[in-house]
PDB file of C-alpha atoms in Angstrom:
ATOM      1  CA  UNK A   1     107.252  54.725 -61.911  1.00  0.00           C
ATOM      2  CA  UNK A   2     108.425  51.356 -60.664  1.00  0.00           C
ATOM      3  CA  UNK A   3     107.291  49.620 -57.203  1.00  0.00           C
ATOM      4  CA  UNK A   4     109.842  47.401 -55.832  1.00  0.00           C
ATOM      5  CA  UNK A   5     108.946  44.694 -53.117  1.00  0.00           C
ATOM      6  CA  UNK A   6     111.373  42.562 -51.170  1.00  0.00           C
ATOM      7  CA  UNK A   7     111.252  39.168 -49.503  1.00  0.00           C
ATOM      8  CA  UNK A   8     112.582  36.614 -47.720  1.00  0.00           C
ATOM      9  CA  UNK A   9     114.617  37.939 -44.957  1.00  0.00           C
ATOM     10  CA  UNK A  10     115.104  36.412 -41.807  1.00  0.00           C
ATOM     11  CA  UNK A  11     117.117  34.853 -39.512  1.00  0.00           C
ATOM     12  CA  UNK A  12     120.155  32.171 -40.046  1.00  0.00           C
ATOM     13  CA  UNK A  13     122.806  30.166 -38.643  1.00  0.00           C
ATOM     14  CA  UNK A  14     125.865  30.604 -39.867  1.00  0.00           C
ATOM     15  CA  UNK A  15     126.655  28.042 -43.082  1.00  0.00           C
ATOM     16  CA  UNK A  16     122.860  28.303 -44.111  1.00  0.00           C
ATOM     17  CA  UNK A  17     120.979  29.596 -46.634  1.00  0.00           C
ATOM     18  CA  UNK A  18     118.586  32.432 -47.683  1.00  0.00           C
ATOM     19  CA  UNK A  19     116.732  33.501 -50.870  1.00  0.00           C
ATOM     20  CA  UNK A  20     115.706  36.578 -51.252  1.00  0.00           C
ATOM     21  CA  UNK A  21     113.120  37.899 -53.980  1.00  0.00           C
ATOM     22  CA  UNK A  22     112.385  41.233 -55.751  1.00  0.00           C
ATOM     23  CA  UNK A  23     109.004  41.472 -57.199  1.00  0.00           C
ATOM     24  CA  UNK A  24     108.829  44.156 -59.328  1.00  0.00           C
ATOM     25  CA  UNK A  25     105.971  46.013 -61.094  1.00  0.00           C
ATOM     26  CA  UNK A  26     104.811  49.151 -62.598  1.00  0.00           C
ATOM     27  CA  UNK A  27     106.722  50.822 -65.583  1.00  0.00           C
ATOM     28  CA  UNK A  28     109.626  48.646 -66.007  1.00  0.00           C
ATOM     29  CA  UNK A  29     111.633  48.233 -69.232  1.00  0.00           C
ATOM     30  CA  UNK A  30     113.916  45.259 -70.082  1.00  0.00           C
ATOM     31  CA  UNK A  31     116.941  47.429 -70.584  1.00  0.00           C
ATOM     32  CA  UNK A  32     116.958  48.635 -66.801  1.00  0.00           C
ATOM     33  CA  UNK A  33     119.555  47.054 -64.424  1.00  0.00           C
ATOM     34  CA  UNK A  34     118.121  45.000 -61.648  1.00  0.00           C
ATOM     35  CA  UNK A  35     120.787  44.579 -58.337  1.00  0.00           C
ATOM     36  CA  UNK A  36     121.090  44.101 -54.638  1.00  0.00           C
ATOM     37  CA  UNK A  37     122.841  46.099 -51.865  1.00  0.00           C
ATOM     38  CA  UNK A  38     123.251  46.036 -48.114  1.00  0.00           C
ATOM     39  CA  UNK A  39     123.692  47.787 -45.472  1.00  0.00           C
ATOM     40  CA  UNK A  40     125.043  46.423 -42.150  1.00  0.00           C
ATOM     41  CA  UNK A  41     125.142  48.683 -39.092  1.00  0.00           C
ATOM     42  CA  UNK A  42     127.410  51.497 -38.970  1.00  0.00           C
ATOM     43  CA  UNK A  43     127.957  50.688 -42.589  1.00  0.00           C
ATOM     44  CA  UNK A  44     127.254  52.541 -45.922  1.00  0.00           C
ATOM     45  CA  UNK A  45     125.154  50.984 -48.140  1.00  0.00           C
ATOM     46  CA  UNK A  46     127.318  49.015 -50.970  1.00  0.00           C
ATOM     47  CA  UNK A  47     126.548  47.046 -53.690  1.00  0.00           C
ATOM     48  CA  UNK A  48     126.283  43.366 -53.429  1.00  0.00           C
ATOM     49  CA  UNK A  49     125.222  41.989 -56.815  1.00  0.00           C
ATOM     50  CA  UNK A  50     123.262  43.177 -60.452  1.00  0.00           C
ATOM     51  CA  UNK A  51     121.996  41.746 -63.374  1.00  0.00           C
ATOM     52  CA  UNK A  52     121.356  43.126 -66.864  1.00  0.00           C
ATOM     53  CA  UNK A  53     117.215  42.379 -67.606  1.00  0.00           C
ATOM     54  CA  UNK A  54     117.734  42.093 -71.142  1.00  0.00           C
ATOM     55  CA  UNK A  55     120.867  39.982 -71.164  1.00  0.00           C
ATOM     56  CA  UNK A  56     121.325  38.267 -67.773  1.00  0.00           C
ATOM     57  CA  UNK A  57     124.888  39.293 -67.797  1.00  0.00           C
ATOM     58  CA  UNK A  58     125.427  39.944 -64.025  1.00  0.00           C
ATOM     59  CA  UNK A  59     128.343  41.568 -61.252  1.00  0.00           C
ATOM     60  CA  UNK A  60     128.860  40.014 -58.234  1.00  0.00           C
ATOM     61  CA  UNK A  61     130.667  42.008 -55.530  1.00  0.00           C
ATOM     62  CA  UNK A  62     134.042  40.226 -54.018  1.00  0.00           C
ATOM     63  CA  UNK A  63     132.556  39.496 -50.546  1.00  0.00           C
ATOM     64  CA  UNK A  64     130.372  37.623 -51.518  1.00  0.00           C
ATOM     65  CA  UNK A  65     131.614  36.051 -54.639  1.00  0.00           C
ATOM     66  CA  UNK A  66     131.531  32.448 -55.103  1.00  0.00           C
ATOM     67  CA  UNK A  67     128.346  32.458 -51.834  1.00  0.00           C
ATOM     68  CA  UNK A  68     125.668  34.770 -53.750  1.00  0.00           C
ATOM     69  CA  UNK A  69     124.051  34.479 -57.016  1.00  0.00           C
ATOM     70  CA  UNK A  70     121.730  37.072 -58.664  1.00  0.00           C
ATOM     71  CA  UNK A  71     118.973  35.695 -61.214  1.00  0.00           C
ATOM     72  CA  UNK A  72     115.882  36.982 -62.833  1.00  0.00           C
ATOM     73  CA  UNK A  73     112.426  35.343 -63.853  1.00  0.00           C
ATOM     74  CA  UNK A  74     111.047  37.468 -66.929  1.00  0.00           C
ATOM     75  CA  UNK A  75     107.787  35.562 -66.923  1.00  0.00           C
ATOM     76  CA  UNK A  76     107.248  36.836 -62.547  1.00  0.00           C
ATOM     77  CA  UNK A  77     109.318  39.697 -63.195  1.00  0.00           C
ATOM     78  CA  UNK A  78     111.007  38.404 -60.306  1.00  0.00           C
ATOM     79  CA  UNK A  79     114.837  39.131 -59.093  1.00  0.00           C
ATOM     80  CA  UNK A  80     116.554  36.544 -57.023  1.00  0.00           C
ATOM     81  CA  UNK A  81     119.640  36.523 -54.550  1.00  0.00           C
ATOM     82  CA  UNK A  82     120.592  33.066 -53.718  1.00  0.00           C
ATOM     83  CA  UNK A  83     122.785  33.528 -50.202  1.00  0.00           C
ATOM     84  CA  UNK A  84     124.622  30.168 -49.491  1.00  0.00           C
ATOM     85  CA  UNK A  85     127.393  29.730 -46.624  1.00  0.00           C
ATOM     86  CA  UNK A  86     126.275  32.708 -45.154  1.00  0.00           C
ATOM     87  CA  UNK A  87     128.330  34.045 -42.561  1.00  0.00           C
ATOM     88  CA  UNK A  88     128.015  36.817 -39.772  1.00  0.00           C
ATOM     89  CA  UNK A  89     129.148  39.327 -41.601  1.00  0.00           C
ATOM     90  CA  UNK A  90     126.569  39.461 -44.090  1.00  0.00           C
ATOM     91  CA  UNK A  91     123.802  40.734 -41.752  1.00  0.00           C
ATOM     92  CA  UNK A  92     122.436  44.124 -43.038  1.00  0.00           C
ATOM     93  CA  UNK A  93     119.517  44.888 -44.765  1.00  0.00           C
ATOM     94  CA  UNK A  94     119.440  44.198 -48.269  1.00  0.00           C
ATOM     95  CA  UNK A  95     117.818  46.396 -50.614  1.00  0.00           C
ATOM     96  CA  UNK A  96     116.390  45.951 -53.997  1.00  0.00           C
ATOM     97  CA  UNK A  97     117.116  48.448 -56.598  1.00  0.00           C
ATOM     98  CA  UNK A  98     116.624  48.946 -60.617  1.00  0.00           C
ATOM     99  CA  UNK A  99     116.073  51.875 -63.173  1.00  0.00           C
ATOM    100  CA  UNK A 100     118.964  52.719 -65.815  1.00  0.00           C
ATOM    101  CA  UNK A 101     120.498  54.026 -63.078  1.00  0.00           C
ATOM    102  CA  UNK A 102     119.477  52.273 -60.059  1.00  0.00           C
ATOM    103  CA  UNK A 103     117.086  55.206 -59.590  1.00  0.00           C
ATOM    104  CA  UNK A 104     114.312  52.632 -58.038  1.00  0.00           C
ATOM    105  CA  UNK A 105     114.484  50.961 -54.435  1.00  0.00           C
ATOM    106  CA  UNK A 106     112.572  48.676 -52.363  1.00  0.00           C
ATOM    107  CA  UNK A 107     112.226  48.965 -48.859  1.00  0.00           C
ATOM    108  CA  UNK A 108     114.617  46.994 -47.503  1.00  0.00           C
ATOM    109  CA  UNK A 109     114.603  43.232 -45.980  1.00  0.00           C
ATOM    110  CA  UNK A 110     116.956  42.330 -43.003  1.00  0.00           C
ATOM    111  CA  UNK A 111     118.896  39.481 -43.051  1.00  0.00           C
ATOM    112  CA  UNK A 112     120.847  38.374 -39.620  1.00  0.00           C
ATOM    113  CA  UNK A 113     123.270  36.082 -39.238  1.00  0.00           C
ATOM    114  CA  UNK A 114     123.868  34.037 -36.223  1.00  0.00           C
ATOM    115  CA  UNK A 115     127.107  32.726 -34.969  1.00  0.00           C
TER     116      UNK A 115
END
């Protein structure tokens, strides 16, 4: 089993900046995907960005190409989303997820963006 723990929601102007963290613990494997999705309101939940443990290789989704980054600590077993020029539209809650599968989730962090 795998606990996931979000962090660092909150609230931002439009143009700023947020970092949010994944702390993750239990029985994790380095071959399990690590990602982040949202969900706004009135939205399904989609998928925002992963990373491959092992190999780092990540996906970033379109919206938010070019503003996010996904990144991983081994040594904190740590996952990062670096939000930069965030806009309105990216309020939702973001969720933390990994497994081979994404079969493991956090509980969710909101993130709201002010106009």
């Amino acid at each position: 089993q795998v606990q996931l723990v979000e962090s660092g929601g909150g609230l931002v102007q439009a143009g700023g900046s947020l970092r949010l963290s994944c702390a993750a613990s239990g029985r994790t494997r380095s071959s399990y995907l690590m990602g982040w999705f949202r969900q706004a309101p009135g939205k399904e939940r989609e998928f925002v960005a992963g990373i491959r443990w092992s190999s780092g290789v990540t996906s970033i989704a379109n919206s938010v190409k070019g503003r996010f980054t996904i990144s991983r600590d081994n040594a904190k077993n740590t996952v990062y989303l670096q939000m930069n020029s965030l806009k309105p539209e990216d309020t939702a809650v973001y969720y933390c997820a990994t497994g081979d599968g994404y079969n493991y989730w956090g509980q969710g962090t909101q993130v709201t963006v002010s106009s």
